[in-house]
XYZ file of C-alpha atoms in Angstrom:
618
model
C 26.080 -53.024 -44.714
C 24.998 -50.186 -46.936
C 24.977 -46.959 -44.948
C 21.710 -45.849 -46.469
C 19.869 -48.946 -45.239
C 21.230 -48.531 -41.718
C 19.188 -45.357 -41.114
C 15.773 -45.764 -39.483
C 12.887 -45.170 -41.869
C 11.150 -41.800 -41.544
C 7.367 -42.092 -41.491
C 5.617 -39.166 -43.239
C 4.425 -36.541 -40.758
C 1.024 -34.879 -41.135
C 1.223 -31.164 -41.994
C 0.553 -28.606 -39.286
C -1.512 -25.446 -39.606
C -0.653 -22.018 -38.246
C -2.506 -20.949 -35.135
C -3.487 -17.316 -35.517
C -3.715 -15.059 -32.473
C -6.465 -12.702 -33.602
C -5.779 -10.140 -30.863
C -2.142 -10.000 -31.895
C -3.124 -9.704 -35.547
C -5.506 -6.840 -34.811
C -2.713 -5.084 -32.909
C -0.439 -5.578 -35.913
C -3.045 -4.111 -38.236
C -3.788 -1.076 -36.079
C -0.200 -0.181 -35.184
C 1.793 -1.211 -38.246
C -0.299 -1.844 -41.359
C -2.892 0.939 -41.116
C -2.080 4.571 -40.386
C -5.357 5.183 -38.542
C -8.424 3.310 -37.245
C -10.491 5.259 -39.768
C -9.643 2.696 -42.472
C -12.239 0.347 -40.959
C -14.939 2.353 -42.743
C -13.107 2.177 -46.035
C -12.978 -1.624 -45.682
C -16.731 -1.767 -45.024
C -17.500 0.461 -48.012
C -15.085 -1.498 -50.128
C -16.674 -4.847 -49.282
C -20.137 -3.435 -49.999
C -19.107 -1.921 -53.350
C -17.319 -5.108 -54.402
C -20.383 -7.167 -53.516
C -22.582 -4.914 -55.680
C -20.042 -5.106 -58.521
C -20.108 -8.925 -58.324
C -23.905 -9.043 -58.414
C -24.153 -6.618 -61.318
C -21.744 -8.748 -63.321
C -24.508 -11.348 -63.398
C -27.526 -9.038 -63.015
C -26.788 -5.705 -64.742
C -30.073 -4.223 -63.502
C -29.586 -5.257 -59.860
C -30.011 -2.450 -57.278
C -26.836 -0.684 -56.210
C -27.367 0.728 -52.717
C -25.200 1.062 -49.616
C -26.728 2.400 -46.409
C -24.932 3.179 -43.142
C -26.667 3.795 -39.800
C -24.670 4.842 -36.717
C -25.914 5.371 -33.155
C -24.795 4.718 -29.562
C -21.538 2.934 -30.301
C -23.052 0.725 -32.981
C -22.864 0.789 -36.774
C -25.001 -1.010 -39.347
C -23.956 -1.229 -43.001
C -26.409 -2.619 -45.546
C -25.682 -3.388 -49.200
C -27.636 -4.865 -52.104
C -24.689 -6.935 -53.262
C -24.169 -10.567 -54.231
C -24.447 -11.896 -50.662
C -23.110 -15.137 -49.177
C -24.304 -18.689 -48.559
C -23.426 -20.700 -45.456
C -20.688 -22.456 -47.433
C -19.289 -19.056 -48.508
C -19.210 -17.916 -44.896
C -17.267 -20.959 -43.724
C -14.942 -20.763 -46.692
C -14.349 -17.003 -46.805
C -15.159 -15.029 -43.657
C -13.804 -17.607 -41.229
C -10.482 -18.057 -43.039
C -8.027 -15.224 -42.489
C -6.272 -14.180 -45.670
C -8.787 -15.642 -48.105
C -10.783 -13.143 -50.136
C -14.304 -13.422 -51.438
C -12.862 -12.140 -54.700
C -11.458 -15.644 -55.220
C -14.865 -17.280 -54.906
C -15.959 -19.517 -57.738
C -17.886 -17.672 -60.400
C -16.396 -14.259 -59.622
C -13.110 -14.589 -61.471
C -14.365 -12.840 -64.581
C -15.124 -9.616 -62.735
C -12.255 -9.661 -60.268
C -10.472 -6.811 -62.034
C -13.413 -4.555 -61.167
C -12.984 -5.074 -57.422
C -11.404 -2.485 -55.191
C -9.921 -4.967 -52.726
C -7.250 -7.452 -53.642
C -5.918 -8.735 -50.347
C -8.718 -10.431 -48.445
C -8.223 -8.565 -45.184
C -11.799 -7.260 -45.361
C -13.791 -7.442 -42.166
C -10.740 -8.236 -40.075
C -9.850 -4.516 -40.136
C -13.098 -3.731 -38.323
C -11.698 -5.302 -35.164
C -9.515 -2.194 -34.920
C -12.604 -0.353 -33.601
C -15.100 -3.157 -32.821
C -15.196 -5.894 -30.218
C -17.940 -7.803 -32.049
C -18.893 -8.135 -35.719
C -22.166 -9.653 -36.869
C -22.836 -10.342 -40.556
C -26.243 -11.304 -41.925
C -26.221 -12.207 -45.613
C -28.372 -13.779 -48.325
C -26.966 -14.959 -51.619
C -28.216 -13.561 -54.925
C -26.529 -16.388 -56.835
C -28.313 -19.067 -54.796
C -31.753 -17.563 -54.119
C -33.085 -20.682 -52.410
C -30.285 -20.742 -49.818
C -31.392 -19.462 -46.402
C -29.898 -16.299 -44.931
C -26.801 -16.925 -42.855
C -25.473 -15.179 -39.761
C -21.779 -15.018 -38.875
C -20.824 -13.516 -35.487
C -17.197 -13.019 -34.475
C -15.442 -11.590 -31.432
C -11.993 -10.071 -31.145
C -10.781 -13.079 -29.129
C -10.845 -15.149 -32.336
C -14.097 -17.053 -31.725
C -17.019 -17.067 -34.130
C -20.394 -18.745 -34.648
C -22.362 -19.474 -37.820
C -26.085 -20.242 -38.114
C -28.804 -20.094 -40.713
C -31.847 -17.881 -40.314
C -35.458 -17.991 -41.480
C -36.038 -16.433 -44.916
C -38.048 -13.575 -43.413
C -34.961 -12.414 -41.483
C -33.418 -11.337 -44.806
C -35.984 -11.381 -47.634
C -33.749 -9.638 -50.210
C -30.230 -10.594 -51.387
C -27.387 -8.620 -49.918
C -25.423 -8.246 -46.701
C -25.772 -6.338 -43.453
C -22.760 -5.817 -41.165
C -23.301 -4.887 -37.501
C -20.413 -3.484 -35.438
C -20.301 -3.005 -31.660
C -17.572 -0.591 -30.571
C -14.738 -1.796 -28.391
C -13.836 0.113 -25.210
C -12.467 3.567 -26.027
C -13.405 3.401 -29.738
C -17.043 4.534 -29.551
C -16.229 7.916 -31.090
C -15.347 6.199 -34.387
C -18.921 4.880 -34.679
C -20.813 8.142 -34.125
C -22.936 9.425 -37.006
C -20.954 12.673 -37.613
C -17.653 10.771 -37.744
C -19.084 8.014 -39.960
C -20.570 10.594 -42.350
C -17.293 12.536 -42.562
C -15.277 9.370 -43.204
C -17.778 8.035 -45.730
C -17.659 11.287 -47.711
C -13.895 11.393 -47.565
C -13.455 7.826 -48.757
C -16.497 7.385 -50.986
C -17.417 10.693 -52.631
C -16.549 9.314 -56.096
C -18.032 5.819 -55.730
C -20.309 4.854 -58.656
C -23.203 3.613 -56.486
C -25.830 5.214 -54.230
C -24.164 5.470 -50.807
C -25.876 7.201 -47.871
C -25.339 7.672 -44.139
C -28.862 7.831 -42.784
C -30.539 10.240 -45.215
C -27.335 12.079 -46.117
C -25.848 11.395 -49.559
C -22.173 10.448 -49.587
C -21.372 10.408 -53.290
C -20.973 13.601 -55.326
C -20.955 12.642 -58.994
C -19.860 13.360 -61.567
C -16.428 14.371 -60.293
C -15.722 18.117 -60.682
C -13.282 17.473 -63.534
C -15.860 15.351 -65.400
C -18.657 17.945 -65.301
C -19.729 20.235 -68.111
C -19.501 23.999 -67.605
C -20.860 26.940 -69.624
C -17.401 28.326 -70.354
C -13.693 27.782 -69.594
C -13.882 30.632 -67.069
C -16.751 28.916 -65.240
C -14.774 25.700 -65.234
C -11.736 27.444 -63.725
C -13.884 28.996 -60.991
C -15.554 25.680 -60.156
C -12.251 23.808 -60.003
C -10.733 26.562 -57.841
C -13.661 26.184 -55.442
C -13.156 22.416 -55.393
C -9.436 22.876 -54.656
C -10.193 25.197 -51.749
C -12.681 22.728 -50.274
C -10.291 19.805 -50.720
C -6.836 21.245 -50.018
C -7.561 24.549 -48.310
C -5.998 26.908 -50.867
C -7.091 28.784 -53.994
C -4.854 27.646 -56.865
C -2.989 29.822 -59.314
C -4.260 27.559 -62.065
C -5.549 24.045 -62.701
C -4.140 21.450 -65.092
C -6.382 18.758 -66.573
C -5.003 15.237 -66.129
C -6.731 13.024 -68.681
C -4.976 9.778 -69.593
C -7.642 7.447 -71.027
C -5.109 4.776 -71.991
C -3.912 4.581 -68.374
C -7.407 4.892 -66.923
C -6.550 8.154 -65.147
C -8.719 11.248 -64.904
C -8.286 14.179 -62.564
C -6.791 17.609 -62.080
C -3.553 19.143 -60.769
C -3.844 22.367 -58.788
C -0.961 24.849 -58.887
C 0.060 26.056 -55.439
C -0.325 29.818 -54.858
C 2.886 30.107 -52.803
C 6.409 28.771 -53.136
C 7.388 25.513 -51.455
C 10.714 23.785 -50.968
C 11.697 21.309 -53.709
C 12.537 18.868 -50.915
C 8.965 18.952 -49.628
C 7.099 15.840 -50.733
C 3.704 16.665 -52.192
C 0.647 14.778 -50.962
C -1.746 13.829 -53.764
C -5.235 12.353 -53.388
C -5.626 9.137 -55.358
C -8.948 7.358 -55.815
C -9.049 3.763 -57.012
C -12.275 3.091 -58.930
C -13.892 5.884 -56.942
C -12.638 4.861 -53.485
C -10.065 7.138 -51.853
C -6.840 5.167 -51.665
C -4.479 7.736 -50.197
C -4.097 11.419 -49.437
C -0.302 11.093 -49.552
C 0.433 9.734 -53.026
C 3.952 11.139 -53.015
C 5.256 9.014 -55.904
C 2.482 9.987 -58.308
C 4.382 12.834 -60.035
C 8.047 13.465 -60.931
C 10.072 15.150 -58.194
C 10.328 18.383 -60.179
C 6.543 18.871 -60.131
C 6.497 19.853 -56.460
C 4.456 22.973 -57.231
C 1.158 21.132 -57.808
C -1.269 19.041 -55.756
C -3.279 16.409 -57.599
C -6.578 14.660 -57.127
C -7.442 11.874 -59.541
C -9.295 8.623 -60.048
C -7.678 5.576 -61.625
C -8.486 1.984 -62.400
C -4.991 0.912 -63.442
C -2.679 1.583 -60.492
C -2.076 -1.064 -57.843
C -2.412 -0.414 -54.105
C -0.061 -1.786 -51.469
C -1.235 -4.315 -48.883
C -2.525 -1.600 -46.561
C -4.338 0.043 -49.492
C -3.013 3.392 -48.286
C -0.330 3.993 -50.920
C 0.610 3.019 -54.468
C 2.646 -0.012 -55.435
C 5.794 1.001 -57.282
C 5.753 -0.887 -60.584
C 6.071 -0.273 -64.332
C 2.485 0.967 -64.564
C 3.030 3.624 -61.915
C 6.299 4.676 -63.588
C 4.511 5.061 -66.938
C 1.641 7.041 -65.373
C 4.123 9.270 -63.515
C 5.936 10.040 -66.774
C 2.677 10.721 -68.629
C 1.384 13.045 -65.900
C 4.714 14.879 -65.907
C 4.422 15.299 -69.664
C 0.936 16.716 -69.192
C 2.211 19.374 -66.771
C 5.111 20.134 -69.122
C 2.635 20.656 -71.984
C 0.625 23.027 -69.816
C 3.744 25.126 -69.198
C 4.673 25.315 -72.866
C 1.062 26.184 -73.675
C 1.197 29.129 -71.276
C 4.451 30.312 -72.860
C 2.844 30.260 -76.289
C -0.584 31.653 -75.487
C -0.811 33.317 -72.075
C 2.415 35.133 -71.088
C 0.685 37.004 -68.242
C -0.380 33.816 -66.459
C 3.031 32.300 -67.092
C 4.760 35.335 -65.562
C 2.492 35.096 -62.508
C 3.319 31.416 -62.187
C 7.087 31.896 -62.554
C 7.061 34.695 -60.015
C 6.167 32.006 -57.472
C 7.454 28.719 -58.897
C 10.479 29.497 -61.060
C 12.504 27.001 -59.023
C 10.349 24.062 -60.119
C 10.583 25.037 -63.778
C 14.351 25.467 -63.482
C 14.555 21.989 -62.001
C 12.726 20.615 -65.038
C 14.721 22.686 -67.522
C 18.023 21.244 -66.242
C 17.209 17.891 -67.836
C 14.946 18.994 -70.654
C 16.497 21.078 -73.427
C 13.122 21.717 -75.029
C 11.770 23.087 -71.758
C 14.868 25.269 -71.317
C 14.477 26.565 -74.873
C 10.792 27.321 -74.264
C 11.303 28.961 -70.886
C 14.499 30.851 -71.804
C 12.708 34.170 -72.400
C 10.801 33.822 -69.127
C 12.914 32.310 -66.370
C 14.275 35.068 -64.071
C 17.912 35.246 -62.927
C 19.741 37.683 -60.674
C 22.280 39.604 -62.773
C 24.346 42.760 -62.616
C 21.778 44.279 -65.007
C 18.895 43.472 -62.658
C 16.465 40.558 -62.689
C 16.457 39.296 -66.282
C 15.968 36.177 -68.345
C 19.064 34.506 -69.758
C 17.839 35.278 -73.261
C 17.686 39.027 -72.594
C 20.980 38.994 -70.705
C 22.782 37.121 -73.501
C 21.529 39.679 -76.022
C 23.210 42.454 -73.994
C 26.573 40.803 -73.328
C 28.883 38.958 -75.750
C 30.152 36.809 -72.871
C 27.799 35.543 -70.175
C 29.934 35.494 -67.040
C 28.583 33.729 -63.957
C 29.630 32.884 -60.423
C 28.956 29.562 -58.722
C 28.196 30.961 -55.281
C 26.214 33.869 -53.945
C 29.268 35.043 -51.989
C 31.391 35.249 -55.134
C 28.655 37.233 -56.846
C 28.406 39.692 -53.966
C 32.173 40.190 -54.128
C 32.282 41.248 -57.730
C 28.790 42.436 -58.732
C 29.210 46.179 -57.948
C 32.693 46.350 -59.453
C 31.908 44.236 -62.515
C 28.788 46.260 -63.232
C 30.755 49.519 -63.078
C 33.297 48.106 -65.525
C 30.582 46.952 -67.956
C 31.117 43.237 -67.242
C 27.818 41.343 -67.115
C 27.590 38.681 -64.416
C 24.840 36.163 -63.567
C 24.501 35.008 -59.988
C 24.709 31.229 -60.343
C 24.771 30.605 -56.619
C 21.064 29.842 -56.315
C 19.628 26.367 -56.803
C 20.020 25.105 -60.416
C 21.154 28.510 -61.785
C 24.784 27.717 -62.600
C 23.719 24.467 -64.316
C 21.253 26.338 -66.505
C 23.766 29.038 -67.440
C 26.268 26.356 -68.466
C 23.539 24.667 -70.552
C 22.774 27.929 -72.371
C 25.004 27.274 -75.454
C 23.173 23.985 -76.112
C 19.883 25.809 -76.741
C 21.332 29.137 -77.918
C 24.205 28.320 -80.301
C 26.994 30.854 -80.412
C 26.534 32.007 -76.819
C 29.824 32.232 -74.893
C 29.584 31.290 -71.221
C 32.478 31.686 -68.783
C 32.852 31.332 -65.059
C 34.011 34.592 -63.516
C 37.185 34.369 -61.455
C 39.453 36.841 -59.671
C 41.813 37.164 -62.639
C 38.968 38.145 -64.969
C 37.778 40.864 -62.595
C 41.276 42.200 -62.010
C 41.968 42.276 -65.744
C 39.034 44.663 -66.237
C 40.361 47.127 -63.663
C 42.656 49.979 -64.735
C 46.286 49.931 -63.629
C 47.855 52.876 -61.801
C 49.750 55.359 -63.910
C 53.433 54.449 -64.235
C 54.459 57.886 -62.973
C 52.711 57.225 -59.650
C 54.213 53.801 -59.002
C 57.562 54.886 -57.399
C 55.785 57.001 -54.776
C 53.517 54.074 -53.900
C 56.227 51.393 -53.579
C 56.767 51.886 -49.830
C 53.065 51.865 -49.102
C 52.503 48.642 -51.087
C 55.469 46.932 -49.444
C 54.122 47.677 -45.939
C 50.615 46.586 -46.879
C 51.811 43.317 -48.466
C 53.999 42.494 -45.498
C 51.024 42.852 -43.176
C 48.666 40.553 -45.183
C 51.228 38.003 -46.369
C 50.778 35.781 -43.254
C 47.066 35.577 -44.105
C 47.754 34.244 -47.594
C 46.569 37.425 -49.299
C 48.327 39.628 -51.847
C 47.773 43.391 -52.222
C 47.378 45.070 -55.599
C 46.553 48.671 -56.510
C 44.085 49.437 -59.291
C 41.846 52.323 -60.354
C 38.185 51.451 -60.724
C 34.638 52.597 -60.210
C 32.602 53.161 -58.138
C 34.859 55.564 -56.269
C 33.051 54.846 -53.018
C 34.535 51.312 -52.803
C 37.968 51.582 -51.156
C 38.960 47.930 -51.364
C 37.791 44.679 -52.954
C 38.595 41.179 -51.692
C 38.940 38.679 -54.539
C 39.551 34.974 -54.394
C 38.314 31.795 -56.005
C 37.673 28.271 -54.793
C 41.268 27.252 -55.396
C 42.522 30.113 -53.233
C 40.027 29.255 -50.479
C 41.071 25.622 -50.508
C 44.715 26.643 -50.213
C 43.865 28.935 -47.288
C 42.032 26.111 -45.534
C 44.932 23.739 -46.126
C 47.473 26.249 -44.811
C 45.376 26.888 -41.708
C 45.053 23.154 -41.018
C 48.799 22.711 -41.538
C 49.549 25.440 -38.987
C 47.383 23.727 -36.378
C 48.458 20.128 -37.055
C 51.151 18.030 -35.388
C 54.427 17.290 -37.186
C 53.108 14.211 -39.003
C 49.957 15.847 -40.342
C 51.787 19.108 -41.033
C 54.162 17.177 -43.277
C 51.277 15.475 -45.094
C 49.362 18.720 -45.535
C 52.523 20.480 -46.644
C 52.953 17.955 -49.442
C 49.453 18.866 -50.640
C 50.360 22.530 -51.048
C 48.769 23.757 -54.251
C 49.848 26.238 -56.873
C 46.518 28.068 -56.948
C 46.671 31.872 -57.002
C 46.352 33.496 -53.620
C 43.503 35.722 -52.567
C 44.082 39.371 -53.234
C 43.029 42.684 -51.736
C 42.495 45.160 -54.570
C 42.872 48.748 -53.326
C 41.114 51.483 -55.294
C 43.566 54.262 -56.125
C 40.657 56.533 -57.077
C 39.194 56.389 -53.585
C 40.129 59.425 -51.401
C 40.701 57.276 -48.293
C 43.174 55.029 -50.136
C 45.020 58.095 -51.407
C 45.386 59.449 -47.857
C 46.575 56.101 -46.492
C 49.078 55.683 -49.338
C 50.640 59.054 -48.414
C 51.383 57.989 -44.816
C 55.008 57.555 -43.797
C 54.443 55.343 -40.753
C 54.703 51.612 -41.825
C 52.960 50.483 -38.656
C 50.006 52.786 -39.258
C 49.861 51.683 -42.922
C 49.738 48.063 -41.720
C 46.893 48.780 -39.290
C 44.932 50.641 -41.976
C 45.498 47.775 -44.430
C 44.205 45.256 -41.896
C 41.100 47.396 -41.423
C 40.511 47.594 -45.178
C 40.995 43.826 -45.471
C 38.455 43.126 -42.719
C 35.946 45.559 -44.168
C 36.285 43.979 -47.621
C 35.669 40.510 -46.120
C 32.544 41.745 -44.377
C 31.260 43.447 -47.535
C 31.689 40.172 -49.439
C 29.845 38.356 -46.597
C 32.666 35.861 -46.310
C 32.819 33.523 -43.299
C 35.601 34.794 -41.015
C 38.403 32.460 -39.958
C 39.765 32.793 -36.416
C 42.779 34.644 -37.850
C 40.454 37.081 -39.657
C 38.449 37.757 -36.494
C 41.653 38.393 -34.534
C 42.854 40.755 -37.270
C 39.608 42.758 -37.181
C 39.825 43.129 -33.417
C 43.478 44.098 -33.570
C 42.910 46.656 -36.337
C 39.960 48.206 -34.492
C 41.974 48.650 -31.287
C 44.934 49.945 -33.275
C 42.877 52.590 -35.013
C 41.363 53.700 -31.697
C 44.827 54.067 -30.201
C 46.012 56.041 -33.233
C 42.908 58.282 -33.141
C 43.450 59.082 -29.477
C 47.271 59.372 -29.724
C 48.442 62.537 -28.006
C 45.104 63.201 -26.369
C 45.065 63.604 -22.600
C 43.130 61.254 -20.426
C 40.125 62.823 -18.694
C 41.163 64.746 -15.570
C 44.831 65.029 -16.561
C 46.277 68.572 -16.906
C 47.447 69.756 -20.320
C 50.828 71.431 -20.883
C 49.145 74.830 -21.037
C 47.673 74.107 -17.594
C 51.026 73.293 -16.096
C 51.304 69.653 -16.940
C 54.659 68.090 -17.810
């Protein structure tokens, strides 16, 4: 028998539908989808505005009003929108996940709606235990008004009403606060939320008698002069963000449907700090934390803008990352870049004030943008041995632009290099070494070189040959003392005279020191492995200044032990001056040298209370 015919026939099973636990869904919305219960008011405003937009698509002269009335734990929201029939109520409000934006006849204007996800009134259960909707359709004027009442346990009722209950088209939503949420439905809170969310909405929105909208937006208004415009925008920034900006940057991208302004922060912020921008979608506030709106380098501005092209996420509290957002982000970044180059060309004073605070952000941009680096070259400040200068001015003074990669290396060599006429740029700060290395690409012919210990030593004068024999014993004792620490001792003559010793090393020497230290502390197996990794990098060196009076006195000593103690002290002091992290061996050396010098200083002195030889002591 054929195996296929031996199987029992499978009768088709009817499909099943999901059973939705409304309480659980409300909990999901309030704790995971929405950041705060306050979004309930945005959803109510959004539904009202979308309803008006739908009606005006068919009746351009239809009234456009939204009224909110709050008192005693209740809220009433009235709109003059398209309204609903009984069939619409059953089809749309009672079906979770379906949006009225999909209703027949509204497809042509769907792109003008704020909402795209059909959550709508469901969000109101975050603060309400009961929702009552009374609506009359503008598209079907003969249809009676309809009432839809729902509770947070998932039950609802629908009934039609006499025409006099709702003589005009539109919708009224009644909310009754749930336990503990009454504060969200008070008039002051509703007014504050309505103004926050709806200040740029295109329709007449009021809470009681108080106007909510404030149009046109500050950046769309006309002003008597550019100075008046700057003052007005600065006032707007202070009201919105709480600070007075250094400057404001117009953000006008008609092709992308974006209009707004970027405010320049008056104080420095960390590049790692994510900026929070206010983004309105067709007038409705979408988010106050639009972090992905601008390139990372533009962390020195805060934006507020309105758009009709960007897509919101499901919670409608952030932007959906897509090609449109990427294109808008690039265009806004270009707008801020143009503002910077405009300042460089026409307003050097304002640019200098800006760079005094935000040079780090511009340096971040200039790393990847040769044109920006070329434009900002005469303005960007760097720490150098000649003071705080731009790279352009520094390169004009020095045929070779030497730089260090760390602040510690710069502190080691800056005083000595400056005295020898060697110009050095401190590349240890964020982005600085990268910009110095990029200098030849925008300033052809510039020679850039990393400063190392050999370069510094080469610029120091050697000791006269006639003095070398008398110094041989001193150098031998000093080298023997520091050899276990992986440090050589050399004698040079250099300025300033006040510096007795200079500790020089480079990254290769530090790596070798770290490897040697690890090898000394490891077991036989690891010691063998680390020993095989021994490098050929030059060792650190302690450069003693033969012109310094203290070094001259130490070099004339005849006691090798005392020379060794003095050398250890000079080594420790040079490490501290260079602000180098001290290894355990270095700390032990400093302690040992300090005690040794105290013993030498008190050698031959009598202890308190002991008789001297003149007093009869032995």
